[in-house]
CSV table of C-alpha atoms and ligand atoms in Angstrom, one decimal:
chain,number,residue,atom,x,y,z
A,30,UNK,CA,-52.3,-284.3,-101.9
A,31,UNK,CA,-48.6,-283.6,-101.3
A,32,UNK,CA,-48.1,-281.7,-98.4
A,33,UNK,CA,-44.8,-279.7,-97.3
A,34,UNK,CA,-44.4,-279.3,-93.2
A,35,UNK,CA,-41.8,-277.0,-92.3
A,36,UNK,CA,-40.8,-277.6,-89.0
A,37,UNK,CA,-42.1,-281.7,-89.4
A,38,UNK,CA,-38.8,-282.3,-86.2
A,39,UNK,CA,-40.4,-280.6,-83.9
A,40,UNK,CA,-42.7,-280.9,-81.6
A,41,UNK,CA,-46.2,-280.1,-82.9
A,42,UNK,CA,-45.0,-280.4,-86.2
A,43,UNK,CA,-44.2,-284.3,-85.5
A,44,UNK,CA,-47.4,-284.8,-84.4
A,45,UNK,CA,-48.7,-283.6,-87.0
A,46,UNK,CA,-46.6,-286.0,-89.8
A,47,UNK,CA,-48.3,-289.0,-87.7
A,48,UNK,CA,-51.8,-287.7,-87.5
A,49,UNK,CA,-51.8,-286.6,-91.5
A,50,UNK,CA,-50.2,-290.2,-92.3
A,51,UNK,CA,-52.4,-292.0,-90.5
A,52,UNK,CA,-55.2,-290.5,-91.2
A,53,UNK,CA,-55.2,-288.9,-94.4
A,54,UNK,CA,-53.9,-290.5,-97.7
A,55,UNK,CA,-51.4,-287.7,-97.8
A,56,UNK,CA,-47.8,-287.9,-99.2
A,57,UNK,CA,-45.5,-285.2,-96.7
A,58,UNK,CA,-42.4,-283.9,-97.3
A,59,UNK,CA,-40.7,-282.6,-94.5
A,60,UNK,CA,-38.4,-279.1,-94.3
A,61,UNK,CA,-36.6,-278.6,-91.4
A,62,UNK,CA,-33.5,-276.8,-91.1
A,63,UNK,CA,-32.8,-279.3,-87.9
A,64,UNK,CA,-32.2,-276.6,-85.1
A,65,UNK,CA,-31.7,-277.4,-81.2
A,66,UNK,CA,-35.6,-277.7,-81.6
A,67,UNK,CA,-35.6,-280.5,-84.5
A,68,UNK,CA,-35.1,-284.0,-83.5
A,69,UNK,CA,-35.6,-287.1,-85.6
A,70,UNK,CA,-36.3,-289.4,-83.7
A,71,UNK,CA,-39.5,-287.9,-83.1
A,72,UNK,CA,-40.3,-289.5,-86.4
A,73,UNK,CA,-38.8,-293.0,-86.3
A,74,UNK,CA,-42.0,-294.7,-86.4
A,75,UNK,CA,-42.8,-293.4,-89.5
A,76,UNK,CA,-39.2,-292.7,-91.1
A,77,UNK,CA,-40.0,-295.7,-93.0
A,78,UNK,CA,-43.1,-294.7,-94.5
A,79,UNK,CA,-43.4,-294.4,-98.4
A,80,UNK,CA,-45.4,-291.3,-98.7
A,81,UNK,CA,-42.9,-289.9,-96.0
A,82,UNK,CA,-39.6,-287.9,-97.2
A,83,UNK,CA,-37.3,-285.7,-95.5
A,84,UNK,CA,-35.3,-282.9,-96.8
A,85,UNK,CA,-32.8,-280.6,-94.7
A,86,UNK,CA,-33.0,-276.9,-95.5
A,87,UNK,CA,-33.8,-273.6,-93.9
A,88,UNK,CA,-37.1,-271.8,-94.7
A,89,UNK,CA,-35.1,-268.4,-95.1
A,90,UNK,CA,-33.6,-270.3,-97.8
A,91,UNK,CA,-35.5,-269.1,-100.8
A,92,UNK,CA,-33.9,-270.9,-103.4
A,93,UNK,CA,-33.9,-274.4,-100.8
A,94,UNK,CA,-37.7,-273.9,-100.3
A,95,UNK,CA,-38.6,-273.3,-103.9
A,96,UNK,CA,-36.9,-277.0,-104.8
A,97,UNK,CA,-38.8,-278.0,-101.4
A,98,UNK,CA,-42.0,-277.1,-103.5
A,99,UNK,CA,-41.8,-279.1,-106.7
A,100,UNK,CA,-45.0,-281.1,-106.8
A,101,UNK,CA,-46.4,-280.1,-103.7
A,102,UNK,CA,-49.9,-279.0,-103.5
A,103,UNK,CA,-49.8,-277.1,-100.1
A,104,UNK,CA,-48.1,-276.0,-97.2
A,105,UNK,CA,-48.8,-276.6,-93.6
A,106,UNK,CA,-45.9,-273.9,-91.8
A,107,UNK,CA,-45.1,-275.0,-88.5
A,108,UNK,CA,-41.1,-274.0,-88.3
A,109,UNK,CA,-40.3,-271.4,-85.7
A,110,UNK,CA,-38.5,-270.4,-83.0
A,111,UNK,CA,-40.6,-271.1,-80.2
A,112,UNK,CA,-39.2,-270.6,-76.9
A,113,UNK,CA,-40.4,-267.3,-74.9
A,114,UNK,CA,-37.1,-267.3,-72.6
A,115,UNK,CA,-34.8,-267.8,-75.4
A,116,UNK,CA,-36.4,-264.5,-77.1
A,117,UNK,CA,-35.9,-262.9,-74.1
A,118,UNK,CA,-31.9,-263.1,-74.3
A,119,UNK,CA,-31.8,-262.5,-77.7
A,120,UNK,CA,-34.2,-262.6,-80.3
A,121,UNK,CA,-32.2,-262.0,-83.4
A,122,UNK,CA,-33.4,-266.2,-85.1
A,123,UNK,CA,-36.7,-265.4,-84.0
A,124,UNK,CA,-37.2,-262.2,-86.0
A,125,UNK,CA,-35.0,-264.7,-88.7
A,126,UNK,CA,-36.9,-267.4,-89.0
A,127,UNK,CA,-40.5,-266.5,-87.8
A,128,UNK,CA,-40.6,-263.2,-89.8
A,129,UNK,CA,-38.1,-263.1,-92.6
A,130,UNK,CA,-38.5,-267.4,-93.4
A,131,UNK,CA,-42.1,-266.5,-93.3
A,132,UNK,CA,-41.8,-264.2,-95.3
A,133,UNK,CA,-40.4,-266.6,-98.2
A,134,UNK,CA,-42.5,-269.5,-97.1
A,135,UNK,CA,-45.6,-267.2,-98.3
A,136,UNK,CA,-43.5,-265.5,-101.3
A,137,UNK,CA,-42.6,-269.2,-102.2
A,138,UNK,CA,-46.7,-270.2,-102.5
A,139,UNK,CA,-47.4,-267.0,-104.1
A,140,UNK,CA,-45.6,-267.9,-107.1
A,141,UNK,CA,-47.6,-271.3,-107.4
A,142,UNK,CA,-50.5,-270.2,-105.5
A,143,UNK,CA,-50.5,-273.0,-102.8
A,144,UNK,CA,-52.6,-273.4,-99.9
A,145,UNK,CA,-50.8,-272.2,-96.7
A,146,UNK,CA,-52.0,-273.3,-93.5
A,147,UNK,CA,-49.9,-270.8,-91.0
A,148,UNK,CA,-49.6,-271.7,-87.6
A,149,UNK,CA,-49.4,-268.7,-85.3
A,150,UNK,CA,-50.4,-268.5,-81.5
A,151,UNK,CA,-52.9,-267.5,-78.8
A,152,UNK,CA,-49.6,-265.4,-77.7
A,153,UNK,CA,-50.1,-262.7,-79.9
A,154,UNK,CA,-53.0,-261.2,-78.4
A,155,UNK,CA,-51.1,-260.5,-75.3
A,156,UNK,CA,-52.2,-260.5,-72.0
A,157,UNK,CA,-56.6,-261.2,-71.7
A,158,UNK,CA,-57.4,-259.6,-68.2
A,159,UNK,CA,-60.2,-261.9,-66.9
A,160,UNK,CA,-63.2,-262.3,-67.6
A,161,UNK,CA,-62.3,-261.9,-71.5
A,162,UNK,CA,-62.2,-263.9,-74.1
A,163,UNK,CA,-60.3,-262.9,-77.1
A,164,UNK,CA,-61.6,-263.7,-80.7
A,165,UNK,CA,-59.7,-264.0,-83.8
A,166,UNK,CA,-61.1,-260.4,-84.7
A,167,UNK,CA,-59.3,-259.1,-81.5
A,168,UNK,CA,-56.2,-256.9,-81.5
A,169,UNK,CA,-52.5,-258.0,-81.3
A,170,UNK,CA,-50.8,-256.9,-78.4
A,171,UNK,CA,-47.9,-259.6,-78.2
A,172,UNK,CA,-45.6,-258.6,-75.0
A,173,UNK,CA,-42.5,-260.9,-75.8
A,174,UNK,CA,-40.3,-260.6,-78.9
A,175,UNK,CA,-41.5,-264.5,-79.3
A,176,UNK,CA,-45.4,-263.4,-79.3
A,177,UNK,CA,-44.0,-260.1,-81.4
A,178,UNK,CA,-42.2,-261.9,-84.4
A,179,UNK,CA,-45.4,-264.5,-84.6
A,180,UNK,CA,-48.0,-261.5,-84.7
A,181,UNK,CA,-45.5,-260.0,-87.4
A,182,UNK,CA,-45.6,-263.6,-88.9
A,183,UNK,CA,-49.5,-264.0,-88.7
A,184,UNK,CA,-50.0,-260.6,-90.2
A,185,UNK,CA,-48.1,-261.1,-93.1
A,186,UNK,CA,-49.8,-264.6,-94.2
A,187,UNK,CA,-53.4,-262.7,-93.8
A,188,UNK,CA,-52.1,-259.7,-95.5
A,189,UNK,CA,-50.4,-262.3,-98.5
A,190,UNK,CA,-54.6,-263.5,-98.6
A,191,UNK,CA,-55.7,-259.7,-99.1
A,192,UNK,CA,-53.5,-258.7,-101.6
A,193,UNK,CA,-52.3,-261.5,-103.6
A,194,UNK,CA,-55.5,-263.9,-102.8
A,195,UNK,CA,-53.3,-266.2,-101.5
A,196,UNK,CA,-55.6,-269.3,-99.8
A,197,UNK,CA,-54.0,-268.7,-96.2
A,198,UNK,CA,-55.3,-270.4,-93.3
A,199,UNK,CA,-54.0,-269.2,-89.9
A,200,UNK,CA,-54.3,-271.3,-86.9
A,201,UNK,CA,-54.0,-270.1,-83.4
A,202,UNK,CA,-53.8,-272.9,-80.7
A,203,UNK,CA,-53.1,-272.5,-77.0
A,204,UNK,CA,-50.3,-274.1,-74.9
A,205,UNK,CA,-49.9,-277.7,-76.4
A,206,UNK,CA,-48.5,-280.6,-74.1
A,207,UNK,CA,-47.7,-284.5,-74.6
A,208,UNK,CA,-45.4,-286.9,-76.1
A,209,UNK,CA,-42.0,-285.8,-77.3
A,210,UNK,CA,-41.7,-281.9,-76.3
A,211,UNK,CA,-38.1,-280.4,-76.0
A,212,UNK,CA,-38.0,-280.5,-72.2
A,213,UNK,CA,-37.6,-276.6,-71.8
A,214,UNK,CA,-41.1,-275.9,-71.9
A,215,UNK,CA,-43.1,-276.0,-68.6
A,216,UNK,CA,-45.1,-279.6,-68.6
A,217,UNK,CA,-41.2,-282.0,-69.7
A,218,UNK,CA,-39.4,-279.4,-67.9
A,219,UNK,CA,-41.3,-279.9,-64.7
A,220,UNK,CA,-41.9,-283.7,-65.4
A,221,UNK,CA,-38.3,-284.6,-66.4
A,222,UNK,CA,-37.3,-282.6,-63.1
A,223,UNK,CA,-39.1,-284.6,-60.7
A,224,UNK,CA,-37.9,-287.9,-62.0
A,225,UNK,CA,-34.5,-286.6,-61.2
A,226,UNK,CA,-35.6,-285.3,-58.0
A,227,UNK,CA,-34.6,-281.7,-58.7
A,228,UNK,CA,-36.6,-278.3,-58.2
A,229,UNK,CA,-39.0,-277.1,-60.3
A,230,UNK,CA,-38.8,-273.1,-60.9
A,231,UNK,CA,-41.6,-271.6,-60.8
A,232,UNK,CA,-41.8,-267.9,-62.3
A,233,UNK,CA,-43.4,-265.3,-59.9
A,234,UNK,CA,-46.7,-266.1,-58.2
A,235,UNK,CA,-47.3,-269.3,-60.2
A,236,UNK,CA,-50.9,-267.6,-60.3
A,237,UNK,CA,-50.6,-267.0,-64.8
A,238,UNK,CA,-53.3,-268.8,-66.3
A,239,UNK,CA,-52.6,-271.1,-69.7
A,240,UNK,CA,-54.8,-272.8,-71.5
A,241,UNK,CA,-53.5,-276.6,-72.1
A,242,UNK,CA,-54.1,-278.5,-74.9
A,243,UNK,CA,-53.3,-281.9,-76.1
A,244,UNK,CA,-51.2,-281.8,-79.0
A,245,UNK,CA,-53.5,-284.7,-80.3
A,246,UNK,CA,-56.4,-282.6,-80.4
A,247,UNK,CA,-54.3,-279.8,-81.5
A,248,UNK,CA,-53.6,-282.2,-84.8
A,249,UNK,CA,-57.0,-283.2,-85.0
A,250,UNK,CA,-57.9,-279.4,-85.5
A,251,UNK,CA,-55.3,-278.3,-87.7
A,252,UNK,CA,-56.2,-281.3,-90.4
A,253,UNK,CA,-60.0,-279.9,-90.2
A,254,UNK,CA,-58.3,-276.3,-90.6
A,255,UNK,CA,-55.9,-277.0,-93.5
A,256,UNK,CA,-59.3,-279.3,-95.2
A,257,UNK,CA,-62.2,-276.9,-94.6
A,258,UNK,CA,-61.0,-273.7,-93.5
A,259,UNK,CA,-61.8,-270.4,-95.1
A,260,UNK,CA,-59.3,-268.8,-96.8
A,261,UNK,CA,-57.7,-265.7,-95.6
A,262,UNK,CA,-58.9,-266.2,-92.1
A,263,UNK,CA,-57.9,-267.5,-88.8
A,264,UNK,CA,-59.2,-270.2,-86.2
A,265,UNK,CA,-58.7,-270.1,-82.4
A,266,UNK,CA,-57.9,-273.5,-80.9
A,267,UNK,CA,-58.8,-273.7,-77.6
A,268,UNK,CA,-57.4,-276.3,-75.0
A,269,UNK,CA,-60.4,-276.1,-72.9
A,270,UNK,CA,-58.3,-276.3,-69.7
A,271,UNK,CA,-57.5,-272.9,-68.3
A,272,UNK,CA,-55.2,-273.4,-65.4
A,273,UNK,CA,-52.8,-271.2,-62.9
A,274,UNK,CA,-49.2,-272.5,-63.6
A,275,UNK,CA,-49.3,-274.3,-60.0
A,276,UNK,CA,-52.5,-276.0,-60.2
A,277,UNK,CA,-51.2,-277.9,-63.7
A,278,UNK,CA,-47.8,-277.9,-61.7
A,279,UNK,CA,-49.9,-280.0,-58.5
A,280,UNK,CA,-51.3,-282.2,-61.8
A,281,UNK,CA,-47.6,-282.9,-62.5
A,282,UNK,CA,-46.9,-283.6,-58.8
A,283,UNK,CA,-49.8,-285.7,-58.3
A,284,UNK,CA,-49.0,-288.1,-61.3
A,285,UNK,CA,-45.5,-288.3,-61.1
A,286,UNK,CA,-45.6,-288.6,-56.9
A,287,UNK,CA,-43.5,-285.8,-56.8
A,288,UNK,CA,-43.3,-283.6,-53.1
A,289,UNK,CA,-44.8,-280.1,-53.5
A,290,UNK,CA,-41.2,-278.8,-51.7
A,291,UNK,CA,-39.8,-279.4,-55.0
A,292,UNK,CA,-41.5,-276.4,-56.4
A,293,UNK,CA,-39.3,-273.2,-55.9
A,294,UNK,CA,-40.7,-269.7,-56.8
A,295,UNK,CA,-38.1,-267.8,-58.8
A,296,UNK,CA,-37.9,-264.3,-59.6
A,297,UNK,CA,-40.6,-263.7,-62.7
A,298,UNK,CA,-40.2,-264.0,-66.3
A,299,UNK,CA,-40.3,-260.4,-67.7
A,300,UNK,CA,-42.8,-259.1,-69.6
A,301,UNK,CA,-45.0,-262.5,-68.2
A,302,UNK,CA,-47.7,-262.5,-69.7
A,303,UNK,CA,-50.6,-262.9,-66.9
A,304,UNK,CA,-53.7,-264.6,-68.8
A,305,UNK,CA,-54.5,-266.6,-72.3
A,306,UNK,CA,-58.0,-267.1,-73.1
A,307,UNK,CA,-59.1,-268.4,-76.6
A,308,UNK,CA,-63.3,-267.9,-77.5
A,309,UNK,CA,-63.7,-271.5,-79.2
A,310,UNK,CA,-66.9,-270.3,-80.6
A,311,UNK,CA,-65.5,-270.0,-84.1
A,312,UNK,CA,-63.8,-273.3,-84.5
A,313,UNK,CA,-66.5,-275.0,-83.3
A,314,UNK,CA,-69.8,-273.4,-85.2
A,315,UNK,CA,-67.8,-273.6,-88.6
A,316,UNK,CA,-65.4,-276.7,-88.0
A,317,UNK,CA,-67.6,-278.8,-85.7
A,318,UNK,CA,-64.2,-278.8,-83.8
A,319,UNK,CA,-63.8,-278.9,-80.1
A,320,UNK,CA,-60.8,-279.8,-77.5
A,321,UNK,CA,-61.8,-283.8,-76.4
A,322,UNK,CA,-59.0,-284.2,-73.5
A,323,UNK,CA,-58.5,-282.8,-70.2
A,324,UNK,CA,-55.3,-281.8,-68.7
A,325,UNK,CA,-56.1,-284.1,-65.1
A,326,UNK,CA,-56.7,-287.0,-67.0
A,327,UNK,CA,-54.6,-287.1,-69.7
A,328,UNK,CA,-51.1,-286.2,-67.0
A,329,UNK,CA,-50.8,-289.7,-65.6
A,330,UNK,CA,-50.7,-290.7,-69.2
A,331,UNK,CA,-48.2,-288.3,-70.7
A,332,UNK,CA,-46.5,-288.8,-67.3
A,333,UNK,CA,-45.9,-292.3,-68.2
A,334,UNK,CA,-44.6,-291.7,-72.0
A,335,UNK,CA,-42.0,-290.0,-70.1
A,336,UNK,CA,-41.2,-292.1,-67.9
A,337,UNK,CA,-41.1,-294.9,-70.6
A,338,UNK,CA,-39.3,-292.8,-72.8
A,339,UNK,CA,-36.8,-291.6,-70.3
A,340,UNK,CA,-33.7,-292.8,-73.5
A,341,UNK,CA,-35.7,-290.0,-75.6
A,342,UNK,CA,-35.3,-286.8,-73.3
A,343,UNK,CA,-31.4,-288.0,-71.8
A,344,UNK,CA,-30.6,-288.0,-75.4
A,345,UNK,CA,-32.2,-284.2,-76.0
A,346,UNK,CA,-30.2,-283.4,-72.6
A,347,UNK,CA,-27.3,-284.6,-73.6
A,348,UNK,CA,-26.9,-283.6,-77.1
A,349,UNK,CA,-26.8,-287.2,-78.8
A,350,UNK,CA,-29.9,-286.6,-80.5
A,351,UNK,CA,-27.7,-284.4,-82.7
A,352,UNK,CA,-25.1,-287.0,-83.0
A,353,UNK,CA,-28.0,-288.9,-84.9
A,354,UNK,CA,-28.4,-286.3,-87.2
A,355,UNK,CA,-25.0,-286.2,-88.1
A,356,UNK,CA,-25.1,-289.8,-88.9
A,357,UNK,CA,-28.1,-290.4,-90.5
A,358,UNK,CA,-28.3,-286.5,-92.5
A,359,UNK,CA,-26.5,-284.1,-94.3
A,360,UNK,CA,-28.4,-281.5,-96.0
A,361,UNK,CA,-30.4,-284.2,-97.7
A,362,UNK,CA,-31.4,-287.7,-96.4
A,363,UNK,CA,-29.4,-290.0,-98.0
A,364,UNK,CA,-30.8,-292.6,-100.3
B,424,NAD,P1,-40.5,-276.6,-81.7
B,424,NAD,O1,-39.6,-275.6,-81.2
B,424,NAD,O2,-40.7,-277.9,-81.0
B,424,NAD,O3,-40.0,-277.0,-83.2
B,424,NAD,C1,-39.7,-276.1,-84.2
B,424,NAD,C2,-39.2,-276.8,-85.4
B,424,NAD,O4,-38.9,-275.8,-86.4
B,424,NAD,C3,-37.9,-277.6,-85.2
B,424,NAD,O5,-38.0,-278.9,-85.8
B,424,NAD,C4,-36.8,-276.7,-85.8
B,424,NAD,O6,-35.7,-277.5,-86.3
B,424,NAD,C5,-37.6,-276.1,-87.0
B,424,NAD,N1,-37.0,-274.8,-87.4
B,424,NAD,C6,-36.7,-273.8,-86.7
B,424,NAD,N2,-36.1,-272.8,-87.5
B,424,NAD,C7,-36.2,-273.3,-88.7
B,424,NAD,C8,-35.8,-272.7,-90.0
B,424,NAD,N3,-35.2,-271.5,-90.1
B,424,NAD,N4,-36.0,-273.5,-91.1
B,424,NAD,C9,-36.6,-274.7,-91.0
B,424,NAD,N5,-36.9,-275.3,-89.9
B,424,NAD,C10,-36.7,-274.6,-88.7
B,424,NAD,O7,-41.9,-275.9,-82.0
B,424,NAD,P2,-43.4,-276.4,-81.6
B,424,NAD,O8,-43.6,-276.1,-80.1
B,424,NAD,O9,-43.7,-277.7,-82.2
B,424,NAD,O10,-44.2,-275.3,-82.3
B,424,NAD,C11,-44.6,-275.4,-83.7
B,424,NAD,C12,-45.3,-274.2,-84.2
B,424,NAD,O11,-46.5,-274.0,-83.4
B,424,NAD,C13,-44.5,-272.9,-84.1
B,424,NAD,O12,-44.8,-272.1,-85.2
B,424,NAD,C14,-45.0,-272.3,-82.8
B,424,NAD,O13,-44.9,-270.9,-82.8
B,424,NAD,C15,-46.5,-272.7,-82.8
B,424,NAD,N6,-47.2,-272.8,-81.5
B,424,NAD,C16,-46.6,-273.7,-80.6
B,424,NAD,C17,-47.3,-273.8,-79.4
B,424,NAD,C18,-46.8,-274.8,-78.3
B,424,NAD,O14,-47.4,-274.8,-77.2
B,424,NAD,N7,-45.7,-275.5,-78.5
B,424,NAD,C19,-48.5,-273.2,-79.1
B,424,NAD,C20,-49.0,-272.3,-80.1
B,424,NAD,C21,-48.4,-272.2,-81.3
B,425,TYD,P1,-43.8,-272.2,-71.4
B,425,TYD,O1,-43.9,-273.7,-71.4
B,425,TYD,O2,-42.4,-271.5,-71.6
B,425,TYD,O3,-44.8,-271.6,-72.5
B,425,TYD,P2,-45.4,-270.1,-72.8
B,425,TYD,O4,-44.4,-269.2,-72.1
B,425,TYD,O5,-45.2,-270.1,-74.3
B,425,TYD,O6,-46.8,-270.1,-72.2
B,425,TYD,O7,-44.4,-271.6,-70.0
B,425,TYD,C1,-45.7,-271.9,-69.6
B,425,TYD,C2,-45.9,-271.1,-68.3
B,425,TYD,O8,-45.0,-271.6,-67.3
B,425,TYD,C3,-45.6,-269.7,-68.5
B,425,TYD,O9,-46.5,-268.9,-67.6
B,425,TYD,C4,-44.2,-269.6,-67.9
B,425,TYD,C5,-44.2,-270.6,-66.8
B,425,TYD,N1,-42.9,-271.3,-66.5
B,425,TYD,C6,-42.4,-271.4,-65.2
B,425,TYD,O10,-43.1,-271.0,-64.2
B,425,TYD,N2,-41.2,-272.1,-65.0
B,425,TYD,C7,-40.5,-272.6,-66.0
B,425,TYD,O11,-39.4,-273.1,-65.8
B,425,TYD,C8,-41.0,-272.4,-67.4
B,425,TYD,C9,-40.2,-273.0,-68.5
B,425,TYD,C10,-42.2,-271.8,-67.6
């Protein structure tokens, strides 16, 4: 099978190149349009890889996607705009690229009817007031423009199954953590910020609950989900390790010997969302798929990939990361 990931520079999306090349016989082209969120050298491992290509272009590109297609047999759709507080000051690329490019990602497989995996988020159902659970029959009631442009996003790839029979897949994992995540999310901002002995700002209380995953297991699911799952419908993916933000904030702490006066409470996101809770029950009965790691043990060890890997995130702090782009890129790998 050839397989075209869109958003294959980012974080998930990286993860998932490896796992697919690794473990499946797969040839992947990669689409990524290479924004503040892409970075190659997520991928130098495997740069080298024969059944590995890159190509730079923009999924809101239709003409770029359709020449991204030729002799591809599916689409796994990872490339977003993914960052909740960016929405928040302005959400114009997110309604861009998460709507409108999904929009011509789907429009793009219609016309050769390929298999679309989608990968949307246990952020559109909003806020799930304990005890619930929500299931992937539940309502959307996304509260950022983030969660709001991937409900819009997830609606249109089911809707693309109903009318147009379009084999869509839609996957819907929880918080992911681990190796090589842009260091504005919570888990590399916090970690990142201890090794250089600066505060940690926590939003509010610190009392939301997440739902952290590994991004290994969240790759382990989406190949079983792309392979065996039903058309037109959508999977949960469960971390399995529901926590307030300052218990996986002491996790941090404890494996990176950080002092608990480096956490400062800060005035709260709006619109916070409060509580995530994925039912698993799906993915598990029809997938035979369950979450393996948990958030306590694996820490120490994603601690230490940063630590080790400390020339990684200075280069996606400083901007160099972009210099290597420049160099090595254009719109096209060159030969
Ligand atoms: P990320 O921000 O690390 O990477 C996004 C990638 O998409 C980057 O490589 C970027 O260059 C690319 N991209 C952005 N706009 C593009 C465009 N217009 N055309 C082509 N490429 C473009 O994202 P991530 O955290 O790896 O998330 C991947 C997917 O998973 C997203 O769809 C996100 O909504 C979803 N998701 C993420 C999480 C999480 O915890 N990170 C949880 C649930 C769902
Ligand atoms: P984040 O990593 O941005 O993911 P999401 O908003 O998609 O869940 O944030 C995870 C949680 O951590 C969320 O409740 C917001 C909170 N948070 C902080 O308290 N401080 C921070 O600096 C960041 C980035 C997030």
């Amino acid at each position: 099978m050839k397989l075209l990931v869109t958003g294959g520079a980012g974080f998930i999306g990286s993860h998932f190149v490896r796992t697919a090349l690794r473990e499946r016989d797969w040839s992947i082209r990669n689409f990524d349009a290479l924004t503040y969120a892409g970075n190659l050298e997520n991928l130098r491992d495997i740069e080298n890889n024969p059944r590995y290509e890159f190509v730079r272009g923009d999924i809101c590109d239709a003409r770029a996607v359709a020449a991204a297609l030729e002799g591809v047999d599916a689409i796994a759709h990872f490339a977003a705009e993914t960052h909740v507080d960016r929405s928040i000051l302005g959400a114009r690329d997110f309604i861009t690229t998460n709507v409108q490019g999904t929009y011509e990602i789907l429009e793009a497989a219609k016309a050769r009817n390929l298999r679309v995996l989608h990968m949307s988020t246990d952020e559109v159902y909003g806020s799930v007031p304990a005890p619930r659970f929500t299931s992937e029959s539940d309502p959307f009631e996304p509260s950022s423009p983030y969660s709001a442009s991937k409900a819009a996003g997830d609606h249109l790839a089911l809707a693309f199954f109903r009318t147009h029979k379009l084999p869509v897949v839609v996957a819907r994992p929880a918080n992911n953590y681990g190796p090589f995540q842009f260091p504005e999310k919570l888990l590399p901002l916090s970690i990142t910020r201890v090794f250089g002995g600066k505060k940690i700002p926590v939003y509010g209380d610190g009392k939301q609950v997440r739902d952290w995953l590994h991004v290994e297991d969240c790759c382990r699911a989406l190949v079983a989900i792309l392979e065996r799952g039903r058309d037109g419908e959508a999977y949960n993916i469960p971390g399995g390790n529901m926590r307030t933000n300052v218990e996986v904030l002491s996790a941090v702490l404890k494996a990176t010997g950080g002092d608990a006066a480096l956490l400062e409470h800060v005035s709260d996101r709006p619109g916070h969302d409060r509580r995530y809770a994925l039912d698993g029950a799906k993915i598990a009965r029809d997938l035979n798929w369950r979450p393996a790691r948990t958030v306590e043990t694996e820490m120490p060890i994603v601690v230490a990939w940063y630590r080790e890997n400390e020339a990684w995130w200075k280069r996606v702090m400083s901007g160099e990361y972009r210099a290597y782009h420049e160099q090595n890129y254009g719109w096209r790998k060159k030969a």
